[in-house]
Coordinates of N, CA and C and ligand atoms in Angstrom, one line a residue:
M10 N 209.5 195.5 15.9 CA 208.7 196.7 15.8 C 209.5 197.8 15.1
S11 N 208.9 198.5 14.1 CA 209.7 199.6 13.4 C 209.9 200.7 14.3
D12 N 210.9 201.5 14.0 CA 211.3 202.6 14.8 C 210.1 203.6 15.0
L13 N 209.3 203.9 14.0 CA 208.2 204.8 14.1 C 207.2 204.2 15.0
K14 N 206.9 202.9 14.9 CA 206.0 202.3 15.8 C 206.4 202.4 17.3
K15 N 207.8 202.3 17.5 CA 208.3 202.4 18.8 C 208.1 203.8 19.4
I16 N 208.2 204.8 18.5 CA 207.9 206.2 18.9 C 206.5 206.3 19.3
A17 N 205.6 205.7 18.5 CA 204.1 205.8 18.8 C 203.9 205.1 20.2
E18 N 204.5 204.0 20.4 CA 204.3 203.2 21.6 C 204.8 204.0 22.8
A19 N 206.0 204.7 22.6 CA 206.5 205.5 23.8 C 205.6 206.7 24.0
V20 N 205.0 207.3 23.0 CA 204.1 208.4 23.2 C 202.9 207.9 24.0
F21 N 202.4 206.8 23.6 CA 201.2 206.2 24.3 C 201.6 206.0 25.8
E22 N 202.8 205.5 26.0 CA 203.2 205.2 27.4 C 203.6 206.4 28.2
G23 N 203.7 207.6 27.5 CA 204.1 208.8 28.2 C 205.6 208.8 28.6
D24 N 206.4 208.0 27.8 CA 207.8 207.9 28.1 C 208.6 208.9 27.3
Y25 N 208.6 210.2 27.8 CA 209.1 211.2 27.0 C 210.7 211.1 26.7
E26 N 211.4 210.5 27.7 CA 212.8 210.3 27.4 C 213.0 209.3 26.2
T27 N 212.3 208.3 26.2 CA 212.4 207.3 25.0 C 211.9 208.0 23.7
V28 N 210.8 208.8 23.8 CA 210.4 209.6 22.6 C 211.5 210.5 22.1
H29 N 212.1 211.2 23.1 CA 213.2 212.1 22.7 C 214.3 211.3 22.0
D30 N 214.8 210.2 22.6 CA 215.9 209.4 22.0 C 215.5 208.8 20.6
L31 N 214.3 208.2 20.6 CA 213.9 207.5 19.3 C 213.7 208.6 18.2
T32 N 213.1 209.7 18.6 CA 212.9 210.7 17.6 C 214.2 211.2 17.0
Q33 N 215.2 211.5 17.9 CA 216.5 211.9 17.5 C 217.2 210.9 16.6
Q34 N 217.0 209.6 17.0 CA 217.6 208.5 16.1 C 217.0 208.5 14.7
A35 N 215.6 208.7 14.7 CA 215.0 208.7 13.4 C 215.4 209.9 12.5
I36 N 215.6 211.0 13.2 CA 216.1 212.2 12.5 C 217.5 211.9 11.9
D37 N 218.3 211.4 12.8 CA 219.7 211.1 12.4 C 219.8 210.1 11.3
G38 N 218.8 209.2 11.3 CA 218.7 208.1 10.3 C 218.1 208.6 9.0
G39 N 217.7 209.9 8.9 CA 217.2 210.4 7.7 C 215.8 210.2 7.4
V40 N 215.0 209.8 8.4 CA 213.5 209.7 8.2 C 212.9 211.1 8.1
P41 N 212.1 211.3 7.0 CA 211.6 212.6 6.8 C 210.8 213.1 8.0
A42 N 210.9 214.4 8.4 CA 210.3 214.9 9.6 C 208.8 214.7 9.6
M43 N 208.1 214.9 8.5 CA 206.7 214.8 8.4 C 206.2 213.3 8.7
E44 N 207.1 212.4 8.2 CA 206.8 211.0 8.5 C 206.9 210.6 10.0
I45 N 207.9 211.2 10.6 CA 208.1 211.0 12.1 C 206.8 211.6 12.8
V46 N 206.3 212.7 12.3 CA 205.2 213.3 13.0 C 203.9 212.4 12.8
S47 N 203.7 212.1 11.5 CA 202.4 211.4 11.2 C 202.4 209.9 11.7
N48 N 203.5 209.2 11.3 CA 203.5 207.8 11.6 C 204.1 207.4 13.0
G49 N 204.7 208.3 13.6 CA 205.3 208.1 14.9 C 204.5 208.8 16.0
L50 N 204.8 210.1 16.1 CA 204.3 210.9 17.2 C 202.7 210.9 17.3
L51 N 202.1 211.3 16.1 CA 200.6 211.4 16.1 C 200.0 210.0 16.2
A52 N 200.7 209.0 15.6 CA 200.2 207.6 15.7 C 200.0 207.2 17.2
G53 N 200.9 207.8 18.0 CA 200.9 207.5 19.5 C 199.6 208.1 20.1
M54 N 199.3 209.3 19.7 CA 198.1 209.9 20.2 C 196.8 209.2 19.7
D55 N 196.9 208.6 18.5 CA 195.8 207.8 18.0 C 195.5 206.6 18.8
I56 N 196.5 206.1 19.5 CA 196.3 205.0 20.5 C 195.6 205.5 21.7
V57 N 196.1 206.7 22.1 CA 195.6 207.3 23.4 C 194.1 207.7 23.3
A58 N 193.7 208.3 22.2 CA 192.3 208.9 22.1 C 191.2 207.9 22.4
P59 N 191.2 206.7 21.7 CA 190.1 205.8 22.0 C 190.1 205.3 23.5
K60 N 191.3 205.2 24.0 CA 191.5 204.6 25.4 C 191.0 205.7 26.4
F61 N 191.2 207.0 26.1 CA 190.7 208.0 27.0 C 189.1 208.0 26.9
K62 N 188.6 207.9 25.7 CA 187.2 207.9 25.5 C 186.5 206.7 26.2
S63 N 187.2 205.6 26.2 CA 186.5 204.4 26.8 C 186.8 204.3 28.3
G64 N 187.6 205.2 28.8 CA 187.8 205.2 30.3 C 189.0 204.3 30.7
E65 N 189.7 203.8 29.7 CA 190.9 203.0 30.0 C 192.1 203.8 30.4
M66 N 192.1 205.1 30.0 CA 193.2 206.0 30.3 C 192.5 207.2 31.0
F67 N 193.3 207.8 32.0 CA 192.8 208.9 32.7 C 193.6 210.2 32.4
I68 N 193.1 211.3 32.9 CA 193.7 212.6 32.5 C 195.2 212.6 32.8
P69 N 195.7 212.2 34.0 CA 197.2 212.3 34.2 C 198.0 211.5 33.2
E70 N 197.5 210.4 32.8 CA 198.2 209.5 31.8 C 198.1 210.2 30.4
V71 N 197.0 210.8 30.1 CA 196.9 211.5 28.8 C 197.9 212.7 28.8
M72 N 198.0 213.4 29.9 CA 198.9 214.5 30.0 C 200.3 214.1 29.8
M73 N 200.7 212.9 30.3 CA 202.0 212.3 30.1 C 202.3 212.0 28.6
S74 N 201.2 211.5 28.0 CA 201.4 211.2 26.5 C 201.5 212.6 25.8
A75 N 200.8 213.6 26.2 CA 200.9 214.9 25.5 C 202.3 215.5 25.7
K76 N 202.8 215.3 26.9 CA 204.2 215.8 27.2 C 205.2 215.1 26.3
A77 N 205.0 213.7 26.2 CA 205.9 212.9 25.4 C 205.9 213.4 23.9
L78 N 204.6 213.6 23.4 CA 204.4 214.0 22.1 C 205.1 215.4 21.8
A79 N 205.0 216.3 22.8 CA 205.6 217.6 22.7 C 207.1 217.5 22.6
E80 N 207.7 216.6 23.4 CA 209.1 216.4 23.4 C 209.6 216.0 22.0
G81 N 208.9 215.1 21.3 CA 209.2 214.8 19.9 C 209.0 215.9 19.0
L82 N 207.9 216.6 19.1 CA 207.6 217.7 18.2 C 208.7 218.8 18.3
K83 N 209.2 219.0 19.5 CA 210.2 220.0 19.7 C 211.5 219.7 18.8
L84 N 211.8 218.4 18.7 CA 213.0 218.0 17.9 C 212.7 218.1 16.4
V85 N 211.5 217.8 15.9 CA 211.3 217.8 14.5 C 210.9 219.2 14.0
K86 N 210.5 220.1 14.9 CA 210.0 221.4 14.5 C 211.0 222.2 13.6
P87 N 212.3 222.3 14.0 CA 213.2 223.0 13.2 C 213.4 222.4 11.8
L88 N 213.1 221.1 11.6 CA 213.3 220.5 10.3 C 212.1 220.8 9.4
L89 N 210.9 221.0 10.1 CA 209.7 221.3 9.3 C 209.7 222.8 8.9
S90 N 210.5 223.6 9.6 CA 210.5 225.0 9.4 C 211.5 225.4 8.3
T91 N 212.0 224.5 7.5 CA 213.0 224.9 6.5 C 212.4 225.0 5.1
D92 N 211.1 224.7 5.0 CA 210.5 224.9 3.7 C 210.5 226.3 3.2
E93 N 211.0 226.5 2.0 CA 211.1 227.9 1.4 C 209.7 228.4 1.0
S94 N 209.4 229.6 1.3 CA 208.1 230.1 0.8 C 208.3 231.7 0.8
D95 N 207.7 232.3 -0.3 CA 207.8 233.8 -0.3 C 206.5 234.4 0.2
G96 N 205.5 233.6 0.7 CA 204.2 234.1 1.1 C 204.3 235.1 2.2
M97 N 204.7 234.6 3.4 CA 204.8 235.4 4.6 C 203.6 236.2 4.9
A98 N 202.4 235.6 4.6 CA 201.2 236.2 5.1 C 201.1 235.9 6.6
T99 N 200.4 236.8 7.3 CA 200.3 236.6 8.8 C 199.1 235.7 9.1
F100 N 199.3 234.7 9.9 CA 198.3 233.7 10.4 C 198.2 233.8 11.9
L101 N 197.1 234.3 12.4 CA 196.9 234.4 13.8 C 196.0 233.2 14.3
M102 N 196.5 232.5 15.3 CA 195.9 231.2 15.7 C 195.7 231.1 17.2
A103 N 194.6 230.5 17.6 CA 194.4 230.2 19.0 C 193.3 229.1 19.2
T104 N 193.4 228.5 20.3 CA 192.3 227.7 20.8 C 191.3 228.6 21.5
V105 N 190.0 228.3 21.2 CA 189.0 229.3 21.6 C 188.7 229.2 23.1
K106 N 187.9 230.2 23.6 CA 187.5 230.3 25.0 C 187.0 229.0 25.6
G107 N 187.5 228.7 26.8 CA 187.0 227.6 27.5 C 187.6 226.2 27.2
D108 N 188.5 226.3 26.2 CA 189.1 225.1 25.6 C 190.6 225.1 25.9
L109 N 191.1 224.0 26.6 CA 192.6 224.0 26.9 C 193.4 223.1 26.1
H110 N 192.8 222.5 25.1 CA 193.5 221.5 24.2 C 194.5 222.3 23.3
D111 N 195.7 221.9 23.3 CA 196.7 222.6 22.4 C 197.5 221.8 21.5
I112 N 197.3 220.5 21.5 CA 198.2 219.7 20.7 C 197.9 219.9 19.2
G113 N 196.7 219.9 18.8 CA 196.3 220.1 17.4 C 196.7 221.5 17.0
K114 N 196.4 222.5 17.8 CA 196.8 223.9 17.5 C 198.3 224.0 17.3
N115 N 199.1 223.4 18.2 CA 200.5 223.5 18.1 C 201.0 222.9 16.8
L116 N 200.3 221.8 16.4 CA 200.7 221.1 15.1 C 200.4 222.1 13.9
V117 N 199.2 222.7 14.0 CA 198.8 223.6 12.9 C 199.9 224.8 12.9
V118 N 200.3 225.3 14.0 CA 201.3 226.4 14.1 C 202.6 225.9 13.4
M119 N 203.0 224.7 13.8 CA 204.3 224.2 13.2 C 204.2 224.1 11.7
I120 N 203.0 223.5 11.2 CA 202.9 223.3 9.8 C 202.8 224.6 9.0
M121 N 202.1 225.6 9.6 CA 201.9 226.9 9.0 C 203.3 227.6 8.9
E122 N 204.1 227.5 10.0 CA 205.4 228.1 10.0 C 206.3 227.4 8.9
S123 N 206.1 226.1 8.8 CA 206.9 225.4 7.8 C 206.5 225.8 6.4
G124 N 205.2 226.3 6.2 CA 204.7 226.7 4.9 C 205.1 228.2 4.7
G125 N 205.8 228.8 5.5 CA 206.3 230.1 5.3 C 205.4 231.2 5.8
F126 N 204.4 230.9 6.6 CA 203.5 231.9 7.1 C 204.2 232.5 8.4
N127 N 203.9 233.8 8.6 CA 204.3 234.4 9.8 C 203.2 234.1 10.8
V128 N 203.5 233.3 11.8 CA 202.4 232.8 12.7 C 202.5 233.5 14.0
V129 N 201.3 234.0 14.4 CA 201.1 234.6 15.8 C 200.2 233.6 16.5
D130 N 200.8 233.0 17.6 CA 200.0 232.0 18.4 C 199.5 232.7 19.7
L131 N 198.2 232.9 19.8 CA 197.7 233.5 21.0 C 197.5 232.5 22.2
G132 N 197.6 231.2 21.9 CA 197.6 230.2 23.0 C 196.2 229.5 23.1
I133 N 195.8 229.2 24.3 CA 194.6 228.5 24.6 C 193.6 229.3 25.4
D134 N 192.4 228.9 25.4 CA 191.4 229.6 26.2 C 191.3 231.1 25.9
V135 N 191.3 231.4 24.6 CA 191.4 232.8 24.1 C 190.0 233.3 23.8
S136 N 189.6 234.4 24.5 CA 188.3 234.9 24.4 C 188.1 235.7 23.1
P137 N 186.8 235.9 22.7 CA 186.5 236.7 21.5 C 187.2 238.1 21.5
E138 N 187.2 238.7 22.7 CA 187.9 240.0 22.9 C 189.4 239.9 22.6
Q139 N 190.0 238.9 23.1 CA 191.4 238.7 22.8 C 191.7 238.5 21.4
F140 N 190.8 237.7 20.7 CA 191.0 237.6 19.2 C 190.9 238.9 18.5
V141 N 189.9 239.7 18.9 CA 189.8 241.1 18.3 C 191.0 241.9 18.5
E142 N 191.5 241.9 19.8 CA 192.7 242.7 20.1 C 193.9 242.2 19.3
G143 N 194.0 240.9 19.2 CA 195.1 240.3 18.4 C 195.0 240.7 16.9
I144 N 193.8 240.7 16.4 CA 193.7 241.1 15.0 C 194.1 242.6 14.8
K145 N 193.7 243.4 15.7 CA 194.0 244.8 15.6 C 195.5 245.0 15.7
K146 N 196.2 244.2 16.6 CA 197.6 244.4 16.9 C 198.5 243.8 15.7
H147 N 198.1 242.6 15.3 CA 199.0 241.9 14.4 C 198.6 242.0 12.9
K148 N 197.4 242.5 12.7 CA 196.8 242.6 11.3 C 197.1 241.4 10.4
P149 N 196.5 240.2 10.9 CA 196.7 239.0 10.1 C 195.8 239.0 8.8
Q150 N 196.2 238.2 7.8 CA 195.3 238.0 6.7 C 194.4 236.9 7.0
I151 N 194.9 235.9 7.8 CA 194.1 234.8 8.1 C 194.1 234.5 9.6
V152 N 192.9 234.2 10.1 CA 192.7 233.8 11.5 C 192.3 232.3 11.6
G153 N 193.0 231.6 12.5 CA 192.7 230.2 12.7 C 192.2 229.9 14.1
M154 N 191.1 229.1 14.2 CA 190.5 228.8 15.5 C 190.5 227.3 15.7
C155 N 190.8 226.9 16.9 CA 190.8 225.5 17.2 C 189.8 225.2 18.4
A156 N 189.0 224.2 18.2 CA 188.1 223.8 19.4 C 188.1 222.2 19.4
L157 N 188.2 221.6 20.5 CA 188.2 220.2 20.7 C 186.9 219.7 21.4
L158 N 186.2 220.6 22.0 CA 185.0 220.2 22.8 C 183.7 220.6 22.1
T159 N 182.7 219.8 22.2 CA 181.4 220.2 21.6 C 180.9 221.4 22.4
T160 N 181.3 221.5 23.6 CA 180.8 222.7 24.4 C 181.6 224.0 24.1
T161 N 182.7 223.9 23.4 CA 183.4 225.1 23.1 C 183.3 225.5 21.6
M162 N 182.7 224.6 20.8 CA 182.5 224.9 19.4 C 181.8 226.2 19.2
M163 N 180.8 226.5 20.0 CA 180.0 227.7 19.8 C 180.8 229.0 20.2
A164 N 181.9 228.8 20.9 CA 182.8 230.0 21.1 C 183.4 230.5 19.8
M165 N 183.4 229.6 18.8 CA 183.9 230.0 17.5 C 183.0 231.0 16.9
K166 N 181.7 230.7 17.0 CA 180.7 231.6 16.5 C 180.7 233.0 17.2
E167 N 180.8 232.9 18.6 CA 180.9 234.1 19.3 C 182.1 234.9 18.9
T168 N 183.2 234.3 18.6 CA 184.4 235.0 18.2 C 184.2 235.6 16.8
I169 N 183.6 234.9 15.9 CA 183.4 235.4 14.6 C 182.4 236.6 14.7
D170 N 181.4 236.5 15.5 CA 180.5 237.6 15.7 C 181.2 238.8 16.3
A171 N 182.1 238.6 17.2 CA 182.9 239.7 17.8 C 183.8 240.4 16.8
I172 N 184.4 239.6 15.9 CA 185.2 240.1 14.9 C 184.4 241.0 13.9
T173 N 183.2 240.5 13.6 CA 182.3 241.2 12.7 C 181.9 242.5 13.4
E174 N 181.5 242.5 14.7 CA 181.0 243.7 15.4 C 182.1 244.7 15.5
A175 N 183.4 244.2 15.6 CA 184.5 245.2 15.7 C 184.8 245.8 14.3
G176 N 184.1 245.4 13.2 CA 184.3 245.9 11.9 C 185.6 245.3 11.2
L177 N 186.0 244.1 11.7 CA 187.2 243.6 11.2 C 187.0 242.4 10.2
R178 N 185.7 241.9 10.1 CA 185.5 240.7 9.4 C 186.0 240.7 7.9
D179 N 185.9 241.8 7.3 CA 186.3 241.9 5.9 C 187.8 241.9 5.7
S180 N 188.5 242.2 6.8 CA 190.0 242.3 6.7 C 190.6 240.9 6.8
V181 N 189.9 239.9 7.3 CA 190.5 238.6 7.5 C 189.7 237.4 6.9
K182 N 190.4 236.4 6.6 CA 189.8 235.1 6.2 C 189.8 234.2 7.5
I183 N 188.8 233.5 7.8 CA 188.7 232.7 9.0 C 188.6 231.2 8.7
L184 N 189.6 230.5 9.2 CA 189.6 229.0 9.1 C 189.4 228.4 10.5
V185 N 188.6 227.3 10.5 CA 188.4 226.6 11.8 C 188.7 225.1 11.7
G186 N 189.1 224.5 12.8 CA 189.4 223.1 12.8 C 189.3 222.5 14.2
G187 N 189.4 221.2 14.3 CA 189.4 220.5 15.6 C 188.5 219.3 15.4
A188 N 188.7 218.3 16.2 CA 188.1 217.0 16.0 C 186.5 217.0 15.9
P189 N 185.8 217.8 16.7 CA 184.3 217.7 16.6 C 183.7 218.5 15.5
L190 N 184.5 219.3 14.7 CA 184.0 220.1 13.7 C 183.7 219.4 12.4
Y191 N 182.9 220.0 11.6 CA 182.6 219.5 10.2 C 182.3 220.6 9.3
P192 N 182.4 220.4 8.0 CA 182.3 221.5 7.1 C 181.0 222.4 7.2
E193 N 179.9 221.7 7.4 CA 178.6 222.5 7.5 C 178.6 223.4 8.7
F194 N 179.2 222.9 9.8 CA 179.3 223.8 11.0 C 180.1 225.0 10.7
A195 N 181.2 224.8 10.0 CA 182.1 226.0 9.7 C 181.3 227.0 8.8
E196 N 180.5 226.5 7.9 CA 179.7 227.4 7.0 C 178.7 228.1 7.8
K197 N 178.0 227.3 8.7 CA 176.9 227.9 9.5 C 177.3 229.0 10.4
I198 N 178.5 228.9 11.0 CA 179.0 230.0 11.9 C 179.7 231.1 11.1
G199 N 179.8 231.0 9.8 CA 180.3 232.1 9.0 C 181.8 232.1 8.9
A200 N 182.4 230.9 9.0 CA 183.9 230.8 8.7 C 184.1 230.7 7.2
D201 N 185.3 230.9 6.8 CA 185.6 230.8 5.4 C 186.0 229.4 5.0
G202 N 186.3 228.6 6.0 CA 186.7 227.2 5.6 C 186.9 226.3 6.8
Y203 N 186.7 225.0 6.6 CA 186.9 224.0 7.6 C 188.2 223.2 7.2
C204 N 189.1 223.0 8.2 CA 190.3 222.3 7.9 C 190.3 220.9 8.6
V205 N 190.4 219.9 7.9 CA 190.3 218.5 8.6 C 191.6 218.3 9.3
D206 N 192.7 218.8 8.8 CA 194.0 218.7 9.5 C 194.9 219.8 9.2
A207 N 196.1 219.8 9.8 CA 197.1 220.9 9.7 C 197.5 221.1 8.2
V208 N 197.7 220.0 7.5 CA 198.1 220.2 6.1 C 197.0 220.9 5.3
A209 N 195.8 220.4 5.5 CA 194.7 221.1 4.8 C 194.6 222.6 5.1
C210 N 194.9 222.9 6.4 CA 194.9 224.3 6.8 C 196.0 225.1 6.0
K211 N 197.1 224.5 5.9 CA 198.2 225.2 5.1 C 197.8 225.4 3.7
E212 N 197.2 224.4 3.1 CA 196.8 224.4 1.7 C 195.6 225.5 1.5
M213 N 194.7 225.4 2.4 CA 193.5 226.4 2.3 C 194.0 227.8 2.5
A214 N 194.9 228.0 3.5 CA 195.4 229.3 3.7 C 196.2 229.9 2.5
A215 N 197.0 229.0 2.0 CA 197.8 229.4 0.8 C 196.9 229.8 -0.3
A216 N 195.8 229.0 -0.5 CA 194.9 229.4 -1.6 C 194.2 230.7 -1.4
L217 N 193.9 230.9 -0.1 CA 193.1 232.2 0.2 C 194.0 233.4 0.0
V218 N 195.3 233.3 0.2 CA 196.1 234.5 0.1 C 196.8 234.6 -1.3
A219 N 196.6 233.6 -2.1 CA 197.2 233.6 -3.4 C 196.8 234.8 -4.3
Ligands
B1M318 CO1 190.3 216.1 26.1 N1 188.7 215.6 25.3 N2 189.3 216.8 27.7 N3 192.1 216.3 27.0 N4 191.1 215.1 24.7 C1 188.8 215.1 23.9 C2 188.7 216.2 22.9 C3 187.5 214.1 23.9 C4 187.0 213.9 22.5 C5 187.9 212.8 24.5 C6 186.7 211.8 24.7 O1 186.2 211.8 25.8 N5 186.3 211.1 23.8 C7 186.5 214.8 24.8 C8 185.6 215.8 24.2 C9 184.2 215.3 24.1 C10 183.3 216.3 23.5 O2 183.3 217.4 23.7 N6 182.3 215.7 22.8 C11 187.5 215.5 25.8 C12 187.1 215.9 27.1 C13 185.7 215.5 27.6 C14 188.0 216.6 28.0 C15 187.7 217.2 29.4 C16 186.4 217.8 29.5 C17 188.0 216.0 30.3 C18 187.6 216.3 31.8 O3 188.2 217.2 32.4 N7 186.7 215.5 32.3 C19 188.9 218.2 29.6 C20 188.5 219.6 29.0 C21 189.5 220.6 29.4 C22 189.2 221.9 28.6 O4 189.6 222.1 27.5 N8 188.5 222.8 29.2 C23 189.9 217.5 28.7 C24 191.3 217.6 28.9 C25 192.2 216.9 28.2 C26 193.7 216.8 28.6 C27 194.2 218.1 29.4 C28 193.9 215.6 29.5 C29 194.4 216.6 27.2 C30 194.8 217.8 26.5 C31 196.3 218.1 26.6 C32 196.8 219.2 25.6 O5 196.1 219.5 24.7 N9 197.9 219.8 26.0 C33 193.2 216.0 26.4 C34 193.4 215.2 25.2 C35 194.8 214.9 24.8 C36 192.3 214.7 24.5 C37 192.3 213.7 23.3 C38 192.6 212.3 23.9 C39 193.3 214.0 22.2 C40 193.3 215.4 21.6 C41 194.5 215.6 20.7 O6 195.4 216.3 21.1 N10 194.5 214.9 19.5 C42 190.9 213.9 22.7 C43 190.3 212.7 22.0 C44 190.2 212.9 20.5 O7 190.4 213.9 19.9 N11 189.8 211.9 19.9 C45 190.2 214.6 23.8 C46 195.7 215.0 18.6 C47 195.6 216.3 17.8 C48 196.7 216.3 16.8 O8 194.4 216.2 17.1 O9 193.4 218.3 18.1 O10 192.0 216.9 16.5 P1 193.4 217.4 16.9 O11 194.0 218.3 15.7 C49 194.0 217.8 14.4 C50 192.8 218.3 13.6 O12 191.6 218.3 14.3 C51 193.2 219.6 13.0 O13 194.6 219.4 12.8 C52 195.1 218.4 13.7 C53 195.8 217.3 12.9 O14 196.7 217.8 11.9 N12 193.0 220.8 13.8 C54 192.9 222.0 13.2 C55 192.9 221.0 15.1 N13 192.7 222.3 15.4 C56 192.7 223.0 14.2 C57 192.6 224.3 14.0 C58 192.7 224.8 12.7 C59 192.9 223.8 11.6 C60 193.0 222.5 11.9 O15 192.6 226.1 12.5 C61 192.4 226.6 11.3

């Protein structure tokens, strides 16, 4: 089994100590950080997702996988954050109200930081009011929203409506992402763009502030 496959397997098994050791070995062996993320760490979550859906894995096991993934991401993060960029636009990011998923959001945060954006992460379960306050306080050029549940997708619309009602809509570009979303949904709720993944988010954000 290749080293990256072993990392994926250890993420799936929730074995965070092995994920730590193998990720460090891959870094020391010169494997590019993005490759470790895509083909090792996230590949592990790709094994988890269908098993959770089919009922073969339960929440505590998925939490262990998420913890193992976070352990690996912690090690590669400083390497991803060395990309030079003179942009330094501010990107405010959060998972919307009612939604506790943070793996995708954290990945977006890491990739945006690596792209030279000044990132403000408001966390998870963030209400429309908290987004509005965050925009007033941090004055971002771009706002990113994450939702993983079909039941929380509409919190994105509520948030965009609250930003509009607060008179702030023209001051920010809004990007949305998360597994259940699709481009037409983003358009329908009045977002400026849909991001299929974290790299697409970085590219769209860079184009919007260029
Ligand atoms: Co949850 N969960 N979960 N979960 N969970 C899903 C989303 C689900 C699809 C699984 C399933 O049943 N098939 C399902 C949703 C079904 C639906 O709504 N139709 C589900 C459910 C039902 C639930 C609970 C309700 C379960 C329960 O309690 N009965 C509960 C809800 C809690 C809540 O939020 N209120 C719940 C809980 C959990 C855990 C706590 C166990 C755990 C989260 C741990 C954590 O985040 N710290 C968890 C997990 C891990 C998952 C799955 C298995 C994996 C999600 C993930 O992290 N993927 C997920 C199954 C799936 O997605 N197929 C599932 C990896 C991550 C990198 O991908 O987040 O898609 P993703 O991010 C991608 C892109 O989407 C994009 O970039 C990333 C890649 O580069 N992206 C953005 C994401 N956000 C972006 C924002 C942007 C741009 C791009 O902004 C601009």
